[in-house]
mmCIF file with all atom_site columns, C-alpha atoms in Angstrom:
data_model
loop_
_atom_site.group_PDB
_atom_site.id
_atom_site.type_symbol
_atom_site.label_atom_id
_atom_site.label_alt_id
_atom_site.label_comp_id
_atom_site.label_asym_id
_atom_site.label_entity_id
_atom_site.label_seq_id
_atom_site.pdbx_PDB_ins_code
_atom_site.Cartn_x
_atom_site.Cartn_y
_atom_site.Cartn_z
_atom_site.occupancy
_atom_site.B_iso_or_equiv
_atom_site.pdbx_formal_charge
_atom_site.auth_seq_id
_atom_site.auth_comp_id
_atom_site.auth_asym_id
_atom_site.auth_atom_id
_atom_site.pdbx_PDB_model_num
ATOM 1  C CA . UNK A 1 1  ? 0.000   0.000   0.000  1.00 0.00 ? 8  UNK A CA 1
ATOM 2  C CA . UNK A 1 2  ? 2.506   2.571   -1.041 1.00 0.00 ? 9  UNK A CA 1
ATOM 3  C CA . UNK A 1 3  ? 1.217   4.002   -4.327 1.00 0.00 ? 10 UNK A CA 1
ATOM 4  C CA . UNK A 1 4  ? -1.414  6.391   -2.966 1.00 0.00 ? 11 UNK A CA 1
ATOM 5  C CA . UNK A 1 5  ? -0.369  8.705   -0.164 1.00 0.00 ? 12 UNK A CA 1
ATOM 6  C CA . UNK A 1 6  ? -3.699  8.899   1.609  1.00 0.00 ? 13 UNK A CA 1
ATOM 7  C CA . UNK A 1 7  ? -6.316  7.437   -0.729 1.00 0.00 ? 14 UNK A CA 1
ATOM 8  C CA . UNK A 1 8  ? -6.081  3.979   -2.204 1.00 0.00 ? 15 UNK A CA 1
ATOM 9  C CA . UNK A 1 9  ? -5.393  3.653   -5.896 1.00 0.00 ? 16 UNK A CA 1
ATOM 10 C CA . UNK A 1 10 ? -6.784  0.852   -8.039 1.00 0.00 ? 17 UNK A CA 1
ATOM 11 C CA . UNK A 1 11 ? -3.444  -0.974  -7.670 1.00 0.00 ? 18 UNK A CA 1
ATOM 12 C CA . UNK A 1 12 ? -3.635  -0.742  -3.869 1.00 0.00 ? 19 UNK A CA 1
ATOM 13 C CA . UNK A 1 13 ? -7.163  -2.131  -3.874 1.00 0.00 ? 20 UNK A CA 1
ATOM 14 C CA . UNK A 1 14 ? -6.218  -4.966  -6.222 1.00 0.00 ? 21 UNK A CA 1
ATOM 15 C CA . UNK A 1 15 ? -3.193  -5.835  -4.094 1.00 0.00 ? 22 UNK A CA 1
ATOM 16 C CA . UNK A 1 16 ? -5.327  -6.153  -0.948 1.00 0.00 ? 23 UNK A CA 1
ATOM 17 C CA . UNK A 1 17 ? -8.264  -7.962  -2.558 1.00 0.00 ? 24 UNK A CA 1
ATOM 18 C CA . UNK A 1 18 ? -6.895  -11.496 -2.127 1.00 0.00 ? 25 UNK A CA 1
ATOM 19 C CA . UNK A 1 19 ? -5.826  -10.873 1.472  1.00 0.00 ? 26 UNK A CA 1
ATOM 20 C CA . UNK A 1 20 ? -9.210  -9.435  2.447  1.00 0.00 ? 27 UNK A CA 1
ATOM 21 C CA . UNK A 1 21 ? -11.149 -12.254 0.762  1.00 0.00 ? 28 UNK A CA 1
ATOM 22 C CA . UNK A 1 22 ? -8.971  -14.825 2.498  1.00 0.00 ? 29 UNK A CA 1
ATOM 23 C CA . UNK A 1 23 ? -9.541  -13.209 5.902  1.00 0.00 ? 30 UNK A CA 1
ATOM 24 C CA . UNK A 1 24 ? -13.280 -13.012 5.230  1.00 0.00 ? 31 UNK A CA 1
ATOM 25 C CA . UNK A 1 25 ? -13.482 -16.718 4.395  1.00 0.00 ? 32 UNK A CA 1
ATOM 26 C CA . UNK A 1 26 ? -11.327 -17.717 7.369  1.00 0.00 ? 33 UNK A CA 1
ATOM 27 C CA . UNK A 1 27 ? -13.518 -15.730 9.761  1.00 0.00 ? 34 UNK A CA 1
ATOM 28 C CA . UNK A 1 28 ? -16.690 -17.298 8.370  1.00 0.00 ? 35 UNK A CA 1
ATOM 29 C CA . UNK A 1 29 ? -15.161 -20.777 8.722  1.00 0.00 ? 36 UNK A CA 1
ATOM 30 C CA . UNK A 1 30 ? -13.981 -20.030 12.262 1.00 0.00 ? 37 UNK A CA 1
ATOM 31 C CA . UNK A 1 31 ? -17.501 -19.127 13.331 1.00 0.00 ? 38 UNK A CA 1
ATOM 32 C CA . UNK A 1 32 ? -18.432 -22.769 12.605 1.00 0.00 ? 39 UNK A CA 1
ATOM 33 C CA . UNK A 1 33 ? -15.785 -23.994 15.045 1.00 0.00 ? 40 UNK A CA 1
ATOM 34 C CA . UNK A 1 34 ? -17.004 -26.402 17.742 1.00 0.00 ? 41 UNK A CA 1
ATOM 35 C CA . UNK A 1 35 ? -14.930 -24.360 20.227 1.00 0.00 ? 42 UNK A CA 1
ATOM 36 C CA . UNK A 1 36 ? -17.568 -21.631 20.015 1.00 0.00 ? 43 UNK A CA 1
ATOM 37 C CA . UNK A 1 37 ? -20.661 -22.638 21.914 1.00 0.00 ? 44 UNK A CA 1
ATOM 38 C CA . UNK A 1 38 ? -23.234 -21.041 19.625 1.00 0.00 ? 45 UNK A CA 1
ATOM 39 C CA . UNK A 1 39 ? -26.586 -22.281 18.410 1.00 0.00 ? 46 UNK A CA 1
ATOM 40 C CA . UNK A 1 40 ? -27.306 -22.514 14.693 1.00 0.00 ? 47 UNK A CA 1
ATOM 41 C CA . UNK A 1 41 ? -29.312 -19.300 14.793 1.00 0.00 ? 48 UNK A CA 1
ATOM 42 C CA . UNK A 1 42 ? -26.507 -17.491 16.624 1.00 0.00 ? 49 UNK A CA 1
ATOM 43 C CA . UNK A 1 43 ? -23.934 -18.752 14.099 1.00 0.00 ? 50 UNK A CA 1
ATOM 44 C CA . UNK A 1 44 ? -26.061 -17.539 11.197 1.00 0.00 ? 51 UNK A CA 1
ATOM 45 C CA . UNK A 1 45 ? -26.533 -14.173 12.888 1.00 0.00 ? 52 UNK A CA 1
ATOM 46 C CA . UNK A 1 46 ? -22.777 -13.809 13.472 1.00 0.00 ? 53 UNK A CA 1
ATOM 47 C CA . UNK A 1 47 ? -22.057 -14.712 9.849  1.00 0.00 ? 54 UNK A CA 1
ATOM 48 C CA . UNK A 1 48 ? -24.582 -12.128 8.657  1.00 0.00 ? 55 UNK A CA 1
ATOM 49 C CA . UNK A 1 49 ? -22.929 -9.529  10.856 1.00 0.00 ? 56 UNK A CA 1
ATOM 50 C CA . UNK A 1 50 ? -19.481 -10.382 9.469  1.00 0.00 ? 57 UNK A CA 1
ATOM 51 C CA . UNK A 1 51 ? -20.827 -10.120 5.919  1.00 0.00 ? 58 UNK A CA 1
ATOM 52 C CA . UNK A 1 52 ? -22.307 -6.698  6.609  1.00 0.00 ? 59 UNK A CA 1
ATOM 53 C CA . UNK A 1 53 ? -19.039 -5.472  8.157  1.00 0.00 ? 60 UNK A CA 1
ATOM 54 C CA . UNK A 1 54 ? -17.024 -6.618  5.149  1.00 0.00 ? 61 UNK A CA 1
ATOM 55 C CA . UNK A 1 55 ? -19.557 -5.210  2.670  1.00 0.00 ? 62 UNK A CA 1
ATOM 56 C CA . UNK A 1 56 ? -19.434 -1.852  4.415  1.00 0.00 ? 63 UNK A CA 1
ATOM 57 C CA . UNK A 1 57 ? -15.623 -1.983  4.502  1.00 0.00 ? 64 UNK A CA 1
ATOM 58 C CA . UNK A 1 58 ? -15.542 -2.736  0.757  1.00 0.00 ? 65 UNK A CA 1
ATOM 59 C CA . UNK A 1 59 ? -16.386 0.917   0.142  1.00 0.00 ? 66 UNK A CA 1
ATOM 60 C CA . UNK A 1 60 ? -13.375 2.119   2.146  1.00 0.00 ? 67 UNK A CA 1
ATOM 61 C CA . UNK A 1 61 ? -10.778 4.101   0.167  1.00 0.00 ? 68 UNK A CA 1
ATOM 62 C CA . UNK A 1 62 ? -8.401  5.349   2.879  1.00 0.00 ? 69 UNK A CA 1
ATOM 63 C CA . UNK A 1 63 ? -5.095  3.451   3.054  1.00 0.00 ? 70 UNK A CA 1
ATOM 64 C CA . UNK A 1 64 ? -4.887  3.825   6.815  1.00 0.00 ? 71 UNK A CA 1
ATOM 65 C CA . UNK A 1 65 ? -8.433  2.570   7.339  1.00 0.00 ? 72 UNK A CA 1
ATOM 66 C CA . UNK A 1 66 ? -7.830  -0.409  5.042  1.00 0.00 ? 73 UNK A CA 1
ATOM 67 C CA . UNK A 1 67 ? -4.709  -1.328  7.016  1.00 0.00 ? 74 UNK A CA 1
ATOM 68 C CA . UNK A 1 68 ? -6.672  -1.002  10.280 1.00 0.00 ? 75 UNK A CA 1
ATOM 69 C CA . UNK A 1 69 ? -9.433  -3.223  8.924  1.00 0.00 ? 76 UNK A CA 1
ATOM 70 C CA . UNK A 1 70 ? -6.930  -5.912  7.952  1.00 0.00 ? 77 UNK A CA 1
ATOM 71 C CA . UNK A 1 71 ? -5.276  -5.725  11.400 1.00 0.00 ? 78 UNK A CA 1
ATOM 72 C CA . UNK A 1 72 ? -8.681  -5.991  13.085 1.00 0.00 ? 79 UNK A CA 1
ATOM 73 C CA . UNK A 1 73 ? -9.592  -9.004  10.945 1.00 0.00 ? 80 UNK A CA 1
ATOM 74 C CA . UNK A 1 74 ? -6.327  -10.744 11.922 1.00 0.00 ? 81 UNK A CA 1
ATOM 75 C CA . UNK A 1 75 ? -6.973  -10.033 15.598 1.00 0.00 ? 82 UNK A CA 1
ATOM 76 C CA . UNK A 1 76 ? -10.590 -11.250 15.387 1.00 0.00 ? 83 UNK A CA 1
ATOM 77 C CA . UNK A 1 77 ? -9.483  -14.395 13.616 1.00 0.00 ? 84 UNK A CA 1
ATOM 78 C CA . UNK A 1 78 ? -6.961  -15.150 16.365 1.00 0.00 ? 85 UNK A CA 1
ATOM 79 C CA . UNK A 1 79 ? -9.686  -14.754 19.007 1.00 0.00 ? 86 UNK A CA 1
ATOM 80 C CA . UNK A 1 80 ? -12.081 -16.994 17.084 1.00 0.00 ? 87 UNK A CA 1
ATOM 81 C CA . UNK A 1 81 ? -9.441  -19.687 16.776 1.00 0.00 ? 88 UNK A CA 1
ATOM 82 C CA . UNK A 1 82 ? -9.041  -19.595 20.560 1.00 0.00 ? 89 UNK A CA 1
ATOM 83 C CA . UNK A 1 83 ? -12.751 -20.102 21.085 1.00 0.00 ? 90 UNK A CA 1
ATOM 84 C CA . UNK A 1 84 ? -13.613 -16.498 21.952 1.00 0.00 ? 91 UNK A CA 1
ATOM 85 C CA . UNK A 1 85 ? -16.030 -14.172 20.196 1.00 0.00 ? 92 UNK A CA 1
ATOM 86 C CA . UNK A 1 86 ? -14.535 -10.771 19.277 1.00 0.00 ? 93 UNK A CA 1
ATOM 87 C CA . UNK A 1 87 ? -16.278 -7.834  20.885 1.00 0.00 ? 94 UNK A CA 1
ATOM 88 C CA . UNK A 1 88 ? -17.410 -6.169  17.670 1.00 0.00 ? 95 UNK A CA 1
ATOM 89 C CA . UNK A 1 89 ? -19.433 -9.240  16.595 1.00 0.00 ? 96 UNK A CA 1
ATOM 90 C CA . UNK A 1 90 ? -20.840 -10.170 20.028 1.00 0.00 ? 97 UNK A CA 1
#
């Protein structure tokens, strides 16, 4: 993410696309983990919430905000893998 100074260029967005999609899929898979004691309805609700967060973030054009979103996704994924639900999707 070095082409644009503040706002993301098309190259910046294309470079991050694979990483963001991978994180999105990993988070959705982690919600299905047996470590999380959630009912089916709760799992579906959490997945819908994750989808809405990522759809809203898809409109983001600030390089700093994109980097923060990726960092937050990594942190949330680490919590999910440990059997905890991140605060922003509780």
